[in-house]
Short mmCIF file of C-alpha atoms and ligand atoms in Angstrom, two decimals:
data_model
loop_
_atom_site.label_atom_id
_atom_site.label_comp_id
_atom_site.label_asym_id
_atom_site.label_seq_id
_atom_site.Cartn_x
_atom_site.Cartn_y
_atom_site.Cartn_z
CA UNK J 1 93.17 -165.92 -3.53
CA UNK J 2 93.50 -168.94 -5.99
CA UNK J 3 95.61 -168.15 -9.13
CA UNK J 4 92.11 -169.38 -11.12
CA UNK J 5 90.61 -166.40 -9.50
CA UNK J 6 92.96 -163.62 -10.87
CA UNK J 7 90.90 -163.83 -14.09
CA UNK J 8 88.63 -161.79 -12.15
CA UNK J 9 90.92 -158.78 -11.86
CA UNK J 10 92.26 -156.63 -14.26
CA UNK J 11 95.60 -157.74 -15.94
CA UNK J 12 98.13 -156.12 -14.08
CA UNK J 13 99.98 -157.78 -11.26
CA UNK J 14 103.56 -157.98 -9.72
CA UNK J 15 105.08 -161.56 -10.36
CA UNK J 16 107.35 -162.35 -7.62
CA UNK J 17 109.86 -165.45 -8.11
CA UNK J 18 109.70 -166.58 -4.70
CA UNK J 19 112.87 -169.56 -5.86
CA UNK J 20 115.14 -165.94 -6.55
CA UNK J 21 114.85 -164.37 -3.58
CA UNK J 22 115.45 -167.63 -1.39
CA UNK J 23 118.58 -168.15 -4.02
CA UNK J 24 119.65 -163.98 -3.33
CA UNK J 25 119.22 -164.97 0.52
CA UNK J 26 121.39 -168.03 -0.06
CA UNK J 27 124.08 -166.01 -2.32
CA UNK J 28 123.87 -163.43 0.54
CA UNK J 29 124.77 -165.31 3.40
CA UNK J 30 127.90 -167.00 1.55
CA UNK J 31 129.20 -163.96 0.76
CA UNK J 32 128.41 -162.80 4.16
CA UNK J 33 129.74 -165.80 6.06
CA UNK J 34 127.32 -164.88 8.39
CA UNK J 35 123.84 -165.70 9.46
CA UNK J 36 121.34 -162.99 7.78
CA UNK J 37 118.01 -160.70 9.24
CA UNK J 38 115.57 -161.01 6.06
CA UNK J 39 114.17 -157.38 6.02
CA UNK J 40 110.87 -157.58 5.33
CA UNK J 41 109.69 -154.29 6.29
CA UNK J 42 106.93 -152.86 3.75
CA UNK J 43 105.55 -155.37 2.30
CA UNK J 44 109.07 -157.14 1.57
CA UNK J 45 109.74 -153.92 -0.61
CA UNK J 46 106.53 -154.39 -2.46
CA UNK J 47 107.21 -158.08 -3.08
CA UNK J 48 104.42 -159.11 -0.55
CA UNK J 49 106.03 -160.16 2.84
CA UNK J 50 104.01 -163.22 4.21
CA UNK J 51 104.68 -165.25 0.89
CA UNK J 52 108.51 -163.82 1.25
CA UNK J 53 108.85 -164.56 4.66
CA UNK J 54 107.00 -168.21 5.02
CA UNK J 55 109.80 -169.09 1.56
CA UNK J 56 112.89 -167.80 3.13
CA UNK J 57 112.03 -169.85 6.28
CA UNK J 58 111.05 -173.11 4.95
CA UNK J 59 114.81 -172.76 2.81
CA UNK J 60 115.85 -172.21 6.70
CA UNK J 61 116.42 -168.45 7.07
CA UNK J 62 115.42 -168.27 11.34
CA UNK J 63 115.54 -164.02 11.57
CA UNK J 64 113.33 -161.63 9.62
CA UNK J 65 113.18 -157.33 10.42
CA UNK J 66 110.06 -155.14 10.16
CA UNK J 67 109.70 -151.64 10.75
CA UNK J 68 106.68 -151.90 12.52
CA UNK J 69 105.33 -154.00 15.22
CA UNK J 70 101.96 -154.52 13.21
CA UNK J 71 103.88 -155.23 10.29
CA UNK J 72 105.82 -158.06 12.66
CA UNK J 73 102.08 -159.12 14.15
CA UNK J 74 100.77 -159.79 10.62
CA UNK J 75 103.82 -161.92 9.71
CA UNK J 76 103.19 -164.04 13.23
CA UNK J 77 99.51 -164.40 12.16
CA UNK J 78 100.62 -165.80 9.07
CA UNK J 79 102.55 -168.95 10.07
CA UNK J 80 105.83 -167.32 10.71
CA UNK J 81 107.77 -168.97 13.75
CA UNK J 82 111.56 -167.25 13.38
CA UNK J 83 112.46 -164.49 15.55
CA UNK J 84 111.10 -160.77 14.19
CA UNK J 85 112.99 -157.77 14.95
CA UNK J 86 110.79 -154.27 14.82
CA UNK J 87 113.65 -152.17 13.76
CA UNK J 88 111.72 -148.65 13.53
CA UNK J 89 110.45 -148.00 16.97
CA UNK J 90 107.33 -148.66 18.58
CA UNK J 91 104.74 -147.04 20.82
CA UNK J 92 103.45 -147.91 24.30
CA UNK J 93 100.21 -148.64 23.13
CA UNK J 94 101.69 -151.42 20.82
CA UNK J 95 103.61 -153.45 23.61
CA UNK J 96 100.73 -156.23 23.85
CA UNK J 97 101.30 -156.89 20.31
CA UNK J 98 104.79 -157.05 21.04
CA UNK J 99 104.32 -159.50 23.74
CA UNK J 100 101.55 -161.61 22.09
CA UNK J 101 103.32 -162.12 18.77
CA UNK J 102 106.64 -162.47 20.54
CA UNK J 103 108.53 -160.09 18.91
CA UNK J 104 111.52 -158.68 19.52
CA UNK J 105 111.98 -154.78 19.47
CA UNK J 106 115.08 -152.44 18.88
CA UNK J 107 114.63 -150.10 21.94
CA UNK J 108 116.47 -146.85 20.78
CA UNK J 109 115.35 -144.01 22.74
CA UNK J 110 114.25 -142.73 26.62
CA UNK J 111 110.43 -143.87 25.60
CA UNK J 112 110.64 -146.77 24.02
CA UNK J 113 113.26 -147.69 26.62
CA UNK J 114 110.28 -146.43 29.53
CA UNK J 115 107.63 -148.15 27.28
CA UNK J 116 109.97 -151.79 27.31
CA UNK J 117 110.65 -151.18 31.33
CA UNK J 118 107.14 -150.72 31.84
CA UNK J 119 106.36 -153.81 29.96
CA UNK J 120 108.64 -155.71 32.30
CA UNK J 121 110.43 -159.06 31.68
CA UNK J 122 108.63 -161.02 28.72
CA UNK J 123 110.15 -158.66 26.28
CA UNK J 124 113.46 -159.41 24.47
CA UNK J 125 115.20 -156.63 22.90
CA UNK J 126 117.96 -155.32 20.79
CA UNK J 127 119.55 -151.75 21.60
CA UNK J 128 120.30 -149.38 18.99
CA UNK J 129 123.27 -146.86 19.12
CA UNK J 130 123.39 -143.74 16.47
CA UNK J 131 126.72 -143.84 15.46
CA UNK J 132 126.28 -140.58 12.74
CA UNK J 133 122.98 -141.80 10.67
CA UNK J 134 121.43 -139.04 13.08
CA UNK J 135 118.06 -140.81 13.44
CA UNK J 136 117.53 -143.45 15.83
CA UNK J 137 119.51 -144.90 18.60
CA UNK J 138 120.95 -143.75 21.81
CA UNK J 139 124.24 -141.62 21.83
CA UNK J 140 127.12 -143.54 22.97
CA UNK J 141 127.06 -142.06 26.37
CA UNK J 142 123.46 -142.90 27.16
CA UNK J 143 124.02 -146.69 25.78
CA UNK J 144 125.16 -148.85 28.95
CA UNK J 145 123.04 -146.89 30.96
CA UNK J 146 120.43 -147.90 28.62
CA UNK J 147 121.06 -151.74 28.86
CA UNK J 148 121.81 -151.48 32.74
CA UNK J 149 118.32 -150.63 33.39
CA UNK J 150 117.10 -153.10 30.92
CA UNK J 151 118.95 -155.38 32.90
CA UNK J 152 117.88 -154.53 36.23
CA UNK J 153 114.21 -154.99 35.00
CA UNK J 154 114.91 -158.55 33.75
CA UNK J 155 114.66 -158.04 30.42
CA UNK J 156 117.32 -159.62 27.86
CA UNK J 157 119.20 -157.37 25.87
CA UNK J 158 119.74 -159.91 23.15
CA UNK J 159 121.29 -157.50 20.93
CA UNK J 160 122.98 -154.48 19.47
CA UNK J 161 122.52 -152.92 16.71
CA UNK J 162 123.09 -149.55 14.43
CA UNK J 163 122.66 -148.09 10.59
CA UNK J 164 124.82 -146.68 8.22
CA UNK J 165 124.07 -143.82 6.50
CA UNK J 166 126.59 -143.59 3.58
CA UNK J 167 127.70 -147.45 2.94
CA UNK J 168 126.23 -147.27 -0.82
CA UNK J 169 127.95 -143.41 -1.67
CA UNK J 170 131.37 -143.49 0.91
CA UNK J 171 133.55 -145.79 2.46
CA UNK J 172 134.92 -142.96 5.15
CA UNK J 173 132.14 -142.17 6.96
CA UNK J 174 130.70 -145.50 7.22
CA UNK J 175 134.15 -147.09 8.76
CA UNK J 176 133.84 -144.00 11.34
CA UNK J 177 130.77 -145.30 12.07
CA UNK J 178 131.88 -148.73 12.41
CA UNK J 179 134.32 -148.14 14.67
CA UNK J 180 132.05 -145.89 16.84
CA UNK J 181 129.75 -149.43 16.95
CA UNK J 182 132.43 -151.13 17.71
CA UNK J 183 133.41 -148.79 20.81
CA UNK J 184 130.01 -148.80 21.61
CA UNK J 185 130.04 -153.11 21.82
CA UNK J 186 133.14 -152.97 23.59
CA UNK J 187 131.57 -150.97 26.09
CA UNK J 188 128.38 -153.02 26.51
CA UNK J 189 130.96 -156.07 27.08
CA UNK J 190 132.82 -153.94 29.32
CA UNK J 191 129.71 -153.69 31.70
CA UNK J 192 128.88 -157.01 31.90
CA UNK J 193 126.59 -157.58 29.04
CA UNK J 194 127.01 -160.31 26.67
CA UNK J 195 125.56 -159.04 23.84
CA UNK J 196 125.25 -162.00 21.84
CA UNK J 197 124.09 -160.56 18.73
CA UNK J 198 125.46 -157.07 16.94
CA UNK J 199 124.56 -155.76 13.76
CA UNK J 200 124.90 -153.31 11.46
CA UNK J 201 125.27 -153.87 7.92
CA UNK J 202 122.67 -153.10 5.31
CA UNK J 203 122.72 -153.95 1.54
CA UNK J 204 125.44 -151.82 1.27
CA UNK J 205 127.21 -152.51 4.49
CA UNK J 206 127.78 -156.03 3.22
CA UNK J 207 131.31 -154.71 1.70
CA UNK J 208 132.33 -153.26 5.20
CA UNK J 209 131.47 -156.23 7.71
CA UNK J 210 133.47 -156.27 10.50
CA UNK J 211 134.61 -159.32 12.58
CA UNK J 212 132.47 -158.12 15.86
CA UNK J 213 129.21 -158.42 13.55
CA UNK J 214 127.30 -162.04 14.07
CA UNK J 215 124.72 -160.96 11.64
CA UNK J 216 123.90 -158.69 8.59
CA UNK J 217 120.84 -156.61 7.64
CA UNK J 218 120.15 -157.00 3.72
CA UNK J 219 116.79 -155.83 1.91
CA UNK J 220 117.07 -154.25 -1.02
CA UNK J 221 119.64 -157.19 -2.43
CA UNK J 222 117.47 -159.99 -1.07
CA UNK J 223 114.71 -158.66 -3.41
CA UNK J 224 117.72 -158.77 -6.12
CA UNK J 225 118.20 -155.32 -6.47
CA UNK J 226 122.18 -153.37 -6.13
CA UNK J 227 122.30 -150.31 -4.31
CA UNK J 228 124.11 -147.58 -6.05
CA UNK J 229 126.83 -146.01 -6.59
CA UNK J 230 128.68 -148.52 -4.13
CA UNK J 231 127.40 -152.32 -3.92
CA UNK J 232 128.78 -154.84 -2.26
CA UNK J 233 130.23 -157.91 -5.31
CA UNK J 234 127.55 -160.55 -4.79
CA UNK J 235 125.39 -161.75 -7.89
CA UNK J 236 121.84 -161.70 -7.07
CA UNK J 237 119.24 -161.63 -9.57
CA UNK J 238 115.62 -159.05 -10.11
CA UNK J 239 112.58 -161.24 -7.96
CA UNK J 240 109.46 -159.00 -9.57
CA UNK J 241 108.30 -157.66 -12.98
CA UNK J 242 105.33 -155.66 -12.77
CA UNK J 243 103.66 -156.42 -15.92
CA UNK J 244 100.00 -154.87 -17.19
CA UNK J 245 98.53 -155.43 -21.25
CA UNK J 246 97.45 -153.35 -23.82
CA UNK J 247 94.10 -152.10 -22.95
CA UNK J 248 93.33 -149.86 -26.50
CA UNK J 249 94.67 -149.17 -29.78
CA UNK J 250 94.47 -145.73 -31.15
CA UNK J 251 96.14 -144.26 -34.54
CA UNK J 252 95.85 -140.51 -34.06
CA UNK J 253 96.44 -137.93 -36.03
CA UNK J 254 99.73 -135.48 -36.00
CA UNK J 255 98.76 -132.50 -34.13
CA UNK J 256 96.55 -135.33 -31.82
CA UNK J 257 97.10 -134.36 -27.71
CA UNK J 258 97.26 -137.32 -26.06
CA UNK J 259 96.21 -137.23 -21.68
CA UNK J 260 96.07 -134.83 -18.99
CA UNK J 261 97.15 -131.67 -20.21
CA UNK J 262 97.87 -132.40 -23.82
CA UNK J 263 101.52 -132.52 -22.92
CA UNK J 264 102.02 -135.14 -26.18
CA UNK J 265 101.66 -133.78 -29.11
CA UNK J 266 101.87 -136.65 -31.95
CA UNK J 267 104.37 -135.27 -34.33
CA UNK J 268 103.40 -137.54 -36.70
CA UNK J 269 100.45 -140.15 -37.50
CA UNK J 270 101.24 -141.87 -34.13
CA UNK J 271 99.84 -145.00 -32.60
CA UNK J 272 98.83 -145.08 -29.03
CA UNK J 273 98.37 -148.12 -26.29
CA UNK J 274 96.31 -147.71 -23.29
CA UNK J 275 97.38 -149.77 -19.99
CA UNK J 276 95.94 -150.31 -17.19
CA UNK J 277 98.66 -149.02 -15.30
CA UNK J 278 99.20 -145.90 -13.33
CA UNK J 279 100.52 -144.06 -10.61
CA UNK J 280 97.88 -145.63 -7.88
CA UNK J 281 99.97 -148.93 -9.00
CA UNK J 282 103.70 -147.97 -9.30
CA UNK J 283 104.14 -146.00 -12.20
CA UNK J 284 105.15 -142.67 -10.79
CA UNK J 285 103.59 -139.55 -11.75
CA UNK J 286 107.08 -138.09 -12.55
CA UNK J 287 107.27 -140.54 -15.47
CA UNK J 288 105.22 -138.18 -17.62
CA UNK J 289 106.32 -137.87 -21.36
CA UNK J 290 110.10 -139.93 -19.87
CA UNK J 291 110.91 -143.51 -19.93
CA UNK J 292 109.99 -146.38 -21.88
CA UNK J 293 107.98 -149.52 -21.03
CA UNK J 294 108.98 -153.18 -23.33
CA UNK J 295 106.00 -154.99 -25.16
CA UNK J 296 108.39 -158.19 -26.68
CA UNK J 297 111.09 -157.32 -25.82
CA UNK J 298 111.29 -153.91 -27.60
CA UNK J 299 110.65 -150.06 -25.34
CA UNK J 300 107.81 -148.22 -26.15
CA UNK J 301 108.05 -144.43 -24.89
CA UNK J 302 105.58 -143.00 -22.43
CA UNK J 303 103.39 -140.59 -23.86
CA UNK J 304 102.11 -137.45 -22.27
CA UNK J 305 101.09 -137.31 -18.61
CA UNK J 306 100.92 -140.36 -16.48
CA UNK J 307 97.46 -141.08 -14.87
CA UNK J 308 96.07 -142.58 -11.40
CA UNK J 309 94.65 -146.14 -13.18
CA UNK J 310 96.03 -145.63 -17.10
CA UNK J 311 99.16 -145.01 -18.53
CA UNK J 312 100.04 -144.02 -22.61
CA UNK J 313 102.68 -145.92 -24.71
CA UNK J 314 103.47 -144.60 -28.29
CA UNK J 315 103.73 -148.22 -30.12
CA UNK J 316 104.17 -145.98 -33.81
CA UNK J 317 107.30 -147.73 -34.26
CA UNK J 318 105.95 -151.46 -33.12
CA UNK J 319 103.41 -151.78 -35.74
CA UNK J 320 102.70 -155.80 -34.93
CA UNK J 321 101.46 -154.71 -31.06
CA UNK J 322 98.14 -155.84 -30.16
CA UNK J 323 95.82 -155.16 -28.13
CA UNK J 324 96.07 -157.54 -25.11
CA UNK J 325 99.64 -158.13 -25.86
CA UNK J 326 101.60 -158.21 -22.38
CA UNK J 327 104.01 -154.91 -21.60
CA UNK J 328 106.72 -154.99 -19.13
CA UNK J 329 106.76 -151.90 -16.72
CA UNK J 330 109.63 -153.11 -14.43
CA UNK J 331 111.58 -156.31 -14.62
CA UNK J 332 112.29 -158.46 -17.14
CA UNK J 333 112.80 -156.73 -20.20
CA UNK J 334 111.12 -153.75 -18.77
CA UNK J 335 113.28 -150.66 -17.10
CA UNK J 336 115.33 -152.24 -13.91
CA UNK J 337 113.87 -150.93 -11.11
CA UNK J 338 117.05 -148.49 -10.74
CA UNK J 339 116.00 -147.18 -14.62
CA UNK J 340 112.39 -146.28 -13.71
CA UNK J 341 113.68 -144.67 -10.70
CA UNK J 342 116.22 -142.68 -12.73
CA UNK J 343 113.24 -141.36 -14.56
CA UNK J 344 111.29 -139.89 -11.82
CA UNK J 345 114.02 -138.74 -9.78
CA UNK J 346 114.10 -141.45 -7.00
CA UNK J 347 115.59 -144.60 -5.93
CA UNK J 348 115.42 -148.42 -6.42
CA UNK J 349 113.81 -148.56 -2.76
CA UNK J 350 110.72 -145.94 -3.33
CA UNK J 351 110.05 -147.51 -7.24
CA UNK J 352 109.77 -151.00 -5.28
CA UNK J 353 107.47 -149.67 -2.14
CA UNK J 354 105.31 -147.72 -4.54
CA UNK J 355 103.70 -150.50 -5.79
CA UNK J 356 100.26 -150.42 -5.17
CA UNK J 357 98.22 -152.29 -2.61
CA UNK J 358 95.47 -152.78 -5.78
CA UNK J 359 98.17 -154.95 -7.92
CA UNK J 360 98.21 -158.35 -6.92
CA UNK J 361 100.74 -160.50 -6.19
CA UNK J 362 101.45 -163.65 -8.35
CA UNK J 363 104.06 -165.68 -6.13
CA UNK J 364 105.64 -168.17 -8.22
CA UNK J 365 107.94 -171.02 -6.99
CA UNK J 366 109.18 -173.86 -9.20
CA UNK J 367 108.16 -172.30 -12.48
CA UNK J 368 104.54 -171.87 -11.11
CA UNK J 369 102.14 -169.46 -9.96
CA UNK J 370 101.77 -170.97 -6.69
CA UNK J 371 99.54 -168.54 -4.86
CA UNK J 372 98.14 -165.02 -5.06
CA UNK J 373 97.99 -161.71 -2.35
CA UNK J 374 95.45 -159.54 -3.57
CA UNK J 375 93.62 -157.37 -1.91
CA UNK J 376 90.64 -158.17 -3.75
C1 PLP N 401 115.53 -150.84 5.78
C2 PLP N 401 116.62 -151.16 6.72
C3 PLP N 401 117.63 -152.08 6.38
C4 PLP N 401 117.75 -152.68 4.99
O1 PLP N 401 118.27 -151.69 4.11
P1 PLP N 401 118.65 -152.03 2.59
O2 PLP N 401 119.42 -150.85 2.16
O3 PLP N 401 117.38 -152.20 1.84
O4 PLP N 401 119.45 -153.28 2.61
C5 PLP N 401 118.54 -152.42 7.36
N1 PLP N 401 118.49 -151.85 8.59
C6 PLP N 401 117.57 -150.95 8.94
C7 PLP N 401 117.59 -150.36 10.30
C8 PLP N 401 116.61 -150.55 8.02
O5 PLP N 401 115.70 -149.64 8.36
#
């Protein structure tokens, strides 16, 4: 869609500053000292994952991950020529769209290792070893065997690979892990495969690389986002502010009950904004009557029960707002992503993914909108 066209959608969108996530990738990889896999997986976190992926290669980033292989197909449809890892599995019905948009799976189990042999040799692949995440991956007995048959059905393991379950809460557990990778690479080398690539760090894993890694795994920091509690010391900055505008003004009464429920009750002679904003589009549900949106630059307080297309502000205490008047609802001078998780109980990762498909997507680059992903 053209950015001329967004004036025929509602005002609420997700600007995306395509220039800070290609300088997070670049602040990544120097702190890394190692080559990085752009995760990409849903949507690039809500950021919209063609325009991610199509920046981060033409700054020269050559590896992206996906969970899914039609999440990798769509990103090969749209112009993207790196290699794509599917890191969550696939199923046999989905090899031809391995094969046709060449991607390159993580076989991590007896079916999709059957589903990759059956395929035959025009498949690459990475092998996955569970090394205590308890999820995917092959146990460390079942590993060589894995890649031996791999082998012997000419197909290149190019790879190895695991996850870490704990790098963002404990250091303990994740360097058991590590070194259960790093038994598990010694004994790929041991039986003859080269295993050129191995790989295991996350956002988090960034503080805990080890010297047998050749590449790391970031998502959530690409996007300019910290894990929590633990974080690896790199400065990255926020790439999206999901911004709607003051739909209605309305001075109530005290004793007014404001939404679903009535579960605001103005204490007071209260004004109340109307957004355009709700959980369908990111705001969860679980911000009802907690948390506070910014219309310039100051919070305004969610009132009463958070809807599917509107959400409530009390602006009593912002008596210039207007309506039309832009409001922050993550980003900028908004709640962090981390803060409007807080609120509803969840993490930096869901408050990004629940973004709705209905918001679109203003990518900017050099100061500009340059281009649009909406939906409609
Ligand atoms: C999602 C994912 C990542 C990226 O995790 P972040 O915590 O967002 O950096 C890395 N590896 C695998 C296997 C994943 O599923």
């Amino acid at each position: 869609m053209s950015v001329a066209a967004l004036a025929r959608l509602r005002p609420t969108r997700a600007h995306v500053d395509l220039d800070r996530v290609v300088a997070n990738w670049r602040a990544l990889e120097t702190f890394a000292r190692l080559p990085l896999v752009a995760v990409v997986k849903a949507d690039a976190y809500g950021h919209g994952a063609e325009a991610v992926a199509r920046a981060l290669e033409a700054a020269g980033c050559g590896r992206f991950a996906v969970a899914l292989p039609e999440e990798g197909a769509a990103l090969r449809a749209a112009g993207v020529v790196g290699e794509i890892l599917v890191l969550a599995g696939f199923w046999p019905g989905q090899v031809p769209l391995l094969r046709d948009a060449r991607l390159v799976p993580v076989v991590s189990n007896a079916e999709t290792l059957r589903a990759a042999l059956a395929a035959g040799a025009e498949l690459r692949v990475h092998v996955k070893v569970d090394t205590g995440m308890t999820r995917l991956g092959f146990d460390a007995g079942e590993l060589v065997p894995a890649a031996d048959a791999l082998r012997a059905a000419g197909i290149e393991v190019a790879g190895a690979m695991t996850h870490l379950a704990s790098a963002d809460e404990d250091a303990a557990p994740t360097a058991i892990q590590l070194d259960r990778f790093d038994e598990a690479l010694a004994a790929l080398r041991a039986a003859g495969h080269a295993v050129p690539l191995a790989h295991a760090a996350n956002s988090a894993g960034l503080a805990f690389l080890r010297p047998t890694h050749t590449l790391a795994r970031p998502g959530l920091l690409l996007y300019g986002v910290p894990p929590r509690p633990l974080a690896p010391d790199v400065a990255v900055r926020p790439a999206l502010r999901l911004v709607t505008c003051v739909a209605q003004l309305r001075d109530v009464a005290p004793g007014a009950a404001v939404s679903y429920g009535g579960r605001f009750v103005a204490q007071r002679a209260s004004r109340i904004a109307t957004l355009p904003i709700g959980y369908a589009d990111g705001v969860p549900r679980a911000n009802t009557g907690r948390g506070a949106f910014a219309i310039g630059g100051r919070r305004v307080p969610v009132a009463g029960t958070v809807c599917m297309d509107l959400t409530l502000v009390d602006v009593t205490d912002c008596p210039d707002v207007r309506e039309g008047d832009e409001v922050e609802v993550m980003g900028g001078a908004g709640p962090s992503a981390w803060e409007l998780a807080d609120w509803a109980g969840t993490n930096a990762w869901q408050a990004l993914t629940a973004i709705g498909s209905r918001v679109p997507r203003v990518h900017e680059a050099g100061g500009t909108a340059a281009a649009v992903g909406s939906r409609y």
